[in-house]
XYZ file of C-alpha atoms in Angstrom:
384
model
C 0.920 -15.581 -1.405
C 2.352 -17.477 -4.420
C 3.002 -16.163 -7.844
C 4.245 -19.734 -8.992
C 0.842 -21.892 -9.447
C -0.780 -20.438 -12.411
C 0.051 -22.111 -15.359
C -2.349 -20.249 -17.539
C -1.106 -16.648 -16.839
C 0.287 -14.926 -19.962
C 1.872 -11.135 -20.948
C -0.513 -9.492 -22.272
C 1.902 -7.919 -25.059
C 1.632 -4.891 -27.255
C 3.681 -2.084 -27.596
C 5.706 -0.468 -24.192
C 5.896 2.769 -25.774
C 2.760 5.214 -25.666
C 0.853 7.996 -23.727
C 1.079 6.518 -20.642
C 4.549 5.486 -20.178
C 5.769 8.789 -22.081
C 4.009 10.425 -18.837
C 5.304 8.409 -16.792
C 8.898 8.943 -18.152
C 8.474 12.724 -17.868
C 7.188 12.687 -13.930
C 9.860 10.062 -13.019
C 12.389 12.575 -14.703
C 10.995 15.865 -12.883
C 11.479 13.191 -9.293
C 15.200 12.545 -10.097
C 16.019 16.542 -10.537
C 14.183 16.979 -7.466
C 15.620 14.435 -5.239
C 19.307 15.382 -6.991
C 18.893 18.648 -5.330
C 17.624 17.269 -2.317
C 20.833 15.067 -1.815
C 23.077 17.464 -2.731
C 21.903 20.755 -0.928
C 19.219 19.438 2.348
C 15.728 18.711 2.896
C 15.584 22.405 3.482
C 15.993 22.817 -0.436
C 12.996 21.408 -1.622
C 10.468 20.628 1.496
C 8.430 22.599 3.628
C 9.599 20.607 6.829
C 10.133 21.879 9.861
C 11.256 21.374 13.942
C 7.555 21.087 14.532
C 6.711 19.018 11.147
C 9.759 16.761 10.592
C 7.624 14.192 8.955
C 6.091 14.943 5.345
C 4.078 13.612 2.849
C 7.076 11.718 1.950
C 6.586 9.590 4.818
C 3.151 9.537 5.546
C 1.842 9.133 1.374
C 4.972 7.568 0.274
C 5.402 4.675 3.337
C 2.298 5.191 5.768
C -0.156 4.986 2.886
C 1.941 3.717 0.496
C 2.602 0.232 2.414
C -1.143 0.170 3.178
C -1.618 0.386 -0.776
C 0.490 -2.706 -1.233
C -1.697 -4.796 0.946
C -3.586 -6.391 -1.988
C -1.606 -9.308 -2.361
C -1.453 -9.452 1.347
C -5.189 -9.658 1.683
C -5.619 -11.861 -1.157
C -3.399 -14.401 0.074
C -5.356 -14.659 3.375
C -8.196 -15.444 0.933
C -6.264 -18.176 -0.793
C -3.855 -19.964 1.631
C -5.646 -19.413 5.171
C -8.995 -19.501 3.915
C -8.392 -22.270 1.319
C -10.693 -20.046 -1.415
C -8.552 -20.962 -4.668
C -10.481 -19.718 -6.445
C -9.134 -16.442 -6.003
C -5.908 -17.829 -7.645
C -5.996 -15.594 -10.579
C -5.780 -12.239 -8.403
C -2.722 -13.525 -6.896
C 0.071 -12.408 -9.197
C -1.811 -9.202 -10.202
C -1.746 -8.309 -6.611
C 1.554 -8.774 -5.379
C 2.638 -7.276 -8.167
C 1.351 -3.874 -6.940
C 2.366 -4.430 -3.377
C 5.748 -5.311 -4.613
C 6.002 -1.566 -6.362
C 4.481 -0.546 -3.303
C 6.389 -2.164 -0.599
C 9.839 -1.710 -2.980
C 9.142 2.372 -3.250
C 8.126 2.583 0.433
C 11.989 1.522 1.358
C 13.238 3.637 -0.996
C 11.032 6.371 -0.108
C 12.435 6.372 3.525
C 15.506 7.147 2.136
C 14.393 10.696 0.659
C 13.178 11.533 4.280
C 16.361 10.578 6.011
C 18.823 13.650 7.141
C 21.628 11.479 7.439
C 20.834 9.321 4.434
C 24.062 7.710 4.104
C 23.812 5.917 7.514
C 20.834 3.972 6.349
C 22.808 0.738 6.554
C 22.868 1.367 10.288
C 19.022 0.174 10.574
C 20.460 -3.731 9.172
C 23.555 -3.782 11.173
C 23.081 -5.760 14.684
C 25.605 -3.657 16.284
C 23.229 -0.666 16.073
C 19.663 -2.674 16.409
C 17.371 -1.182 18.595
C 14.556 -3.806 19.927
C 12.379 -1.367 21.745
C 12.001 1.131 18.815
C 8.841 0.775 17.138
C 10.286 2.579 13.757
C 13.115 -0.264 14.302
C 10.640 -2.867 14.181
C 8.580 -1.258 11.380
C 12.034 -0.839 9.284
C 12.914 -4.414 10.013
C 9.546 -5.657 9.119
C 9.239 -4.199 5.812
C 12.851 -4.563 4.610
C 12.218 -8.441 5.152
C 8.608 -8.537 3.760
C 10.361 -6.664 0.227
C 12.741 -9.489 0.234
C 9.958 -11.938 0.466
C 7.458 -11.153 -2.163
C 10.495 -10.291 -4.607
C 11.239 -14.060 -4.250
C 7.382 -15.139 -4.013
C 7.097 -13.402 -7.393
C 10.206 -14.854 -8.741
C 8.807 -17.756 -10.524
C 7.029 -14.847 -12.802
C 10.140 -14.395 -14.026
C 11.529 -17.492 -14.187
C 8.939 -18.427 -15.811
C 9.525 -15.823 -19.185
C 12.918 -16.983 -18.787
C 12.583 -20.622 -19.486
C 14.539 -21.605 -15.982
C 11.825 -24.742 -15.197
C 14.498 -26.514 -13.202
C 15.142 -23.343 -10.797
C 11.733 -22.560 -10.665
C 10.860 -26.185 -9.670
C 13.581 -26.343 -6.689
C 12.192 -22.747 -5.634
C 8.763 -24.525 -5.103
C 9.831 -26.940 -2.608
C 10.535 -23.887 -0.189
C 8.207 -21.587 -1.038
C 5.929 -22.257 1.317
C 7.904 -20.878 3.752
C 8.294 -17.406 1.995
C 4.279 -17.695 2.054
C 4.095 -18.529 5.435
C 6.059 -14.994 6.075
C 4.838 -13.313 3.862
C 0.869 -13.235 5.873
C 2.812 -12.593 9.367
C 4.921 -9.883 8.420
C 2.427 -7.378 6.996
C 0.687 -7.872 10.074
C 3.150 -7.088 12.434
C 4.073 -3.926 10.750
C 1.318 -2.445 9.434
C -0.464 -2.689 13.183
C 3.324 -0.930 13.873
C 2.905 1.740 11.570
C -0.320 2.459 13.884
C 1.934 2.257 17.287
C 3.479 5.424 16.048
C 0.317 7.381 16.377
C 0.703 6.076 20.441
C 4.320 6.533 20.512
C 3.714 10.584 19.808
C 1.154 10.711 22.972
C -0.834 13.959 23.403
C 0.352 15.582 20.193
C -2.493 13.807 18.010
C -5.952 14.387 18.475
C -8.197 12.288 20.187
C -10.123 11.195 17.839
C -7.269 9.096 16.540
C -4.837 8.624 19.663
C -6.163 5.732 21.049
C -4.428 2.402 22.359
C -6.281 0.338 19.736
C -4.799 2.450 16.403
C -2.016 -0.541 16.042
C -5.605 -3.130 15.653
C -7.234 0.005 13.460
C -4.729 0.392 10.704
C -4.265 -3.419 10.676
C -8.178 -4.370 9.911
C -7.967 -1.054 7.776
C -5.005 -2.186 5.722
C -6.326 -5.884 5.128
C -9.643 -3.749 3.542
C -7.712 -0.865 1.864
C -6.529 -4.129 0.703
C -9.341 -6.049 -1.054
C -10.189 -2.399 -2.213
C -7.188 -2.036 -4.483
C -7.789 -5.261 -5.762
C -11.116 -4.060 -7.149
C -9.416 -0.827 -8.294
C -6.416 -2.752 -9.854
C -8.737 -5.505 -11.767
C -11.017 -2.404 -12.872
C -8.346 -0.566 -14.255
C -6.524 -3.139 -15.719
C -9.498 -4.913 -17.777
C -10.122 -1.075 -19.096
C -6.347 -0.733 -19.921
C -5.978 -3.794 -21.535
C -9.414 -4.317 -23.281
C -9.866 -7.518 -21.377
C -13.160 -9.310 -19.487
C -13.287 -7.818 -15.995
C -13.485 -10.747 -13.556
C -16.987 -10.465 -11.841
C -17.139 -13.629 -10.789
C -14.144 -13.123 -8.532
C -14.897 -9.224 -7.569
C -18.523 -9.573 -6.374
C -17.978 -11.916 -3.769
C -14.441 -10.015 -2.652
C -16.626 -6.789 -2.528
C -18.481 -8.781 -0.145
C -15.618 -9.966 2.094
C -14.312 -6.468 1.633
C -17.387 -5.119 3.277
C -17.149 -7.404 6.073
C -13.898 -6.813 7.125
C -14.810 -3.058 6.593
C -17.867 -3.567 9.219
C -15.060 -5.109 11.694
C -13.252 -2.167 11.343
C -16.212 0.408 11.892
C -17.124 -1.619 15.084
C -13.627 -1.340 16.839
C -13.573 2.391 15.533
C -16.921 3.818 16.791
C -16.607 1.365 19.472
C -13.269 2.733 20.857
C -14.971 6.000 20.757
C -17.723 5.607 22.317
C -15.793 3.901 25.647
C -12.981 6.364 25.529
C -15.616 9.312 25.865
C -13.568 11.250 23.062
C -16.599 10.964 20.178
C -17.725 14.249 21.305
C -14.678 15.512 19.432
C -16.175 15.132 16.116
C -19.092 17.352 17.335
C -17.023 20.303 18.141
C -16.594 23.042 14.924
C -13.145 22.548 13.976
C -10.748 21.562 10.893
C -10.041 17.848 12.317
C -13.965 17.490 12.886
C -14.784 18.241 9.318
C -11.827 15.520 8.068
C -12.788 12.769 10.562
C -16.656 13.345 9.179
C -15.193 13.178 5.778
C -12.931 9.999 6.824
C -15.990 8.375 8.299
C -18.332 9.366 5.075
C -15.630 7.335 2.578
C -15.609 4.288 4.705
C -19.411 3.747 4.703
C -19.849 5.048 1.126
C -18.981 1.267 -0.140
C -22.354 -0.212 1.910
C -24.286 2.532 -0.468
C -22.188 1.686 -4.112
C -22.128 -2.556 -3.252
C -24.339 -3.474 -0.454
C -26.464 -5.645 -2.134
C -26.164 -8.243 -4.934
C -27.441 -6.436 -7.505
C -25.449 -3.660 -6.805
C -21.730 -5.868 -6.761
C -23.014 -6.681 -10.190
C -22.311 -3.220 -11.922
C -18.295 -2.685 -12.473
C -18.937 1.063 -12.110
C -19.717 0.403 -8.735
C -17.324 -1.845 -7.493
C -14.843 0.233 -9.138
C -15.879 3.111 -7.405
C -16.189 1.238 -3.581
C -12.272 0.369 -4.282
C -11.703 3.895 -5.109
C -13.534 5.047 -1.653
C -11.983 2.989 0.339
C -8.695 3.823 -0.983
C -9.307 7.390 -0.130
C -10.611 6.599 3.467
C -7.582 4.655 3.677
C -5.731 7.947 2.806
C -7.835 10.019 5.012
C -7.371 8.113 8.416
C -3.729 8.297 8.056
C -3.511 11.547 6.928
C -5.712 13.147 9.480
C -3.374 11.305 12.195
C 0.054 11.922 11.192
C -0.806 15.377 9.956
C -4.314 16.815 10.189
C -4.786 16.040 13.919
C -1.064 15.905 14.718
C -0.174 19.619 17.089
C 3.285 19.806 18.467
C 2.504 23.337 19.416
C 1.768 26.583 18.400
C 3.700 28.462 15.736
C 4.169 25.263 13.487
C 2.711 24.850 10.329
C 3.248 22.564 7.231
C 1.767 22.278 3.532
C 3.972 20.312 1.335
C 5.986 22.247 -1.895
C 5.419 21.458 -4.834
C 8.810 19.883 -5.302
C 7.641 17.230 -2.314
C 4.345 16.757 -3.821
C 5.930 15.968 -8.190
C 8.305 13.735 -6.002
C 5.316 11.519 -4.352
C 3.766 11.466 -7.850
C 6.729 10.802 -9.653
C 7.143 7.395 -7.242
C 3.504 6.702 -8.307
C 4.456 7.071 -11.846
C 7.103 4.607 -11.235
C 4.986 2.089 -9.880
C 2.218 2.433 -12.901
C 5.190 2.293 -15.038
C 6.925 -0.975 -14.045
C 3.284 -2.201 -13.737
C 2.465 -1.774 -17.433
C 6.288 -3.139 -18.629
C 5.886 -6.102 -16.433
C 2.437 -7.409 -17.454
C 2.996 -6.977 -20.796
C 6.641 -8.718 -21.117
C 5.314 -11.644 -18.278
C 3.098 -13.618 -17.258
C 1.307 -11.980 -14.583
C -2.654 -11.481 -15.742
C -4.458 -14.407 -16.978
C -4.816 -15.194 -20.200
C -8.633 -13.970 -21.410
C -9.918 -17.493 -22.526
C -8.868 -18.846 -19.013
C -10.129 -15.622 -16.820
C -13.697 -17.526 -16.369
């Protein structure tokens, strides 16, 4: 994905300080307390995590779901430089704008999670690499990716900055950056499902499977093309502008395809692993995989037909269910159908839950500084 070929992007301008960045300031504020404690005193201070639970919502919302989040600009450069569809062109900076909050605050976030925090550097050091670790390949994968789209999205800046010659020597090469920037999202996002496998009999069968790695990829590349709907829809609101409709109809159409893919290798794996009967059986992870299920078919009902992609309502609200079926199917494997035994139990505190919003706040926040102070969403006459 490139963030250097559109010529008629433009900040959208206005004023940095109001409502929503005042709320923003306060939540990031209430985070930085938190985590202070947390540094200073233990995860014990402020989480609810356990022997039998050492892996939170900081991990699974802030990373699992969070780097699934930032796929936008991942699935919308598929669109545009494997698929050759430019006209999707003016989604491009938009979206990797959001994956690179996403992506940035997922590293960061791993950092909160980490006991030892201060030996982080160890992941990047050779010395200590470890080749057959799956969380060493997904550390490695996303580390490199963050370093990618911050350069992909460079020219955004240089751009507002009037560096033309830089910009114009980063161009020659960038192709390259693009190049990586579509492999490595697939190799760790189908890592991110390898996990699940890694942790063998301790998650339920209705998500342990050998496929999960394929499952959270196809699902990411849709959670994807949903964000982009939810993005565009909330941005056009925000910003008074023209929602693009000409662009969003046919994505929600490629969304759904991708999203039929997905429900074919899911159901699918079911059926042949004999473990579908699981979601028939009165239980909690039953009623959540039922729910799961519900939000990733609710899109064919909001956008199925053509008539239907036409209403912004509705393709705002497919982006929004697929976001939280997104949520769901990671969820209910890391933590709603994850046992490691009786006597364990975890519910996130309140501290872990204002920290998780407080990383969302920063991500709406640098959102709304950077489009207005550079070029990043199309300038309205141009949008068509």
């Amino acid at each position: 994905m490139s963030a250097h070929s559109h010529p008629v992007t433009a900040p959208v301008g206005g004023k940095l300080f109001n409502t929503a960045t005042f709320v923003c300031a306060l939540l990031i504020m209430a985070m930085v307390a938190i985590l202070f404690v947390r540094f200073i005193f233990g995860l014990g201070a402020v989480t609810n995590l356990n022997d039998g639970y050492p892996w939170g919502i900081w991990v699974v919302f802030d990373v699992v779901i969070g780097s699934a989040f930032a796929c936008g600009g991942f699935s919308v450069a598929m669109l545009v430089y494997i698929f050759n569809r430019g006209e999707y062109h003016p989604m491009v900076r938009p979206a990797l704008l959001a994956s690179l909050f996403g992506y940035t605050l997922a590293g960061v976030g791993v950092i909160f999670d980490l006991g030892r925090y201060w030996n982080f550097w160890h992941i990047l050091w050779p010395t200590y690499a470890n080749p057959n670790s799956v969380m060493f390949e997904v550390a490695l994968c996303i580390s490199c990716y963050i370093t990618v789209m911050w350069i992909e999205f460079s020219p955004v800046f240089m751009e507002q900055w009037g560096l033309k010659v830089q910009k114009k020597k980063l161009e020659k090469v960038l192709f390259f950056f693009i190049a990586l920037g579509t492999l490595l999202p697939m190799m760790h996002q189908s890592s991110l499902g390898t996990l699940l496998v890694v942790m063998g009999g301790q998650v339920n069968p209705l998500w342990q499977t050998p496929v999960v790695p394929l499952l959270y990829l196809l699902s990411a590349v849709t959670i994807g093309y949903g964000v982009v709907l939810f993005e565009s829809c909330v941005a056009s609101s925000a910003y008074r502008r023209e929602i693009e409709m000409h662009l969003l109809q046919p994505m929600a159409k490629i969304m759904l395809g991708t999203l039929a893919a997905f429900l074919c290798v899911r159901f699918g794996d079911l059926v042949v692993r004999g473990a579908l009967g699981h979601a028939f059986t009165p239980s909690l992870e039953a009623f959540f995989f039922w729910l799961e299920t519900a939000c990733f078919v609710l899109p064919y009902a909001l956008v199925g037909t053509a008539n239907a992609r036409r209403n912004p309502a509705r393709l705002f609200l497919a982006g929004v269910s697929i976001m939280l079926a997104g949520v769901l199917l990671r969820v209910n494997g890391f933590l709603i159908g994850y046992d490691t035994g009786p006597g364990w139990h975890y519910f996130p505190s309140i501290a872990e839950m204002l920290v998780t919003i407080g990383m969302f706040a920063i991500e709406v926040l640098g959102y709304i500084i950077i489009t207005r102070r550079f070029p990043v969403l199309p300038r309205p006459e141009t949008a068509h």
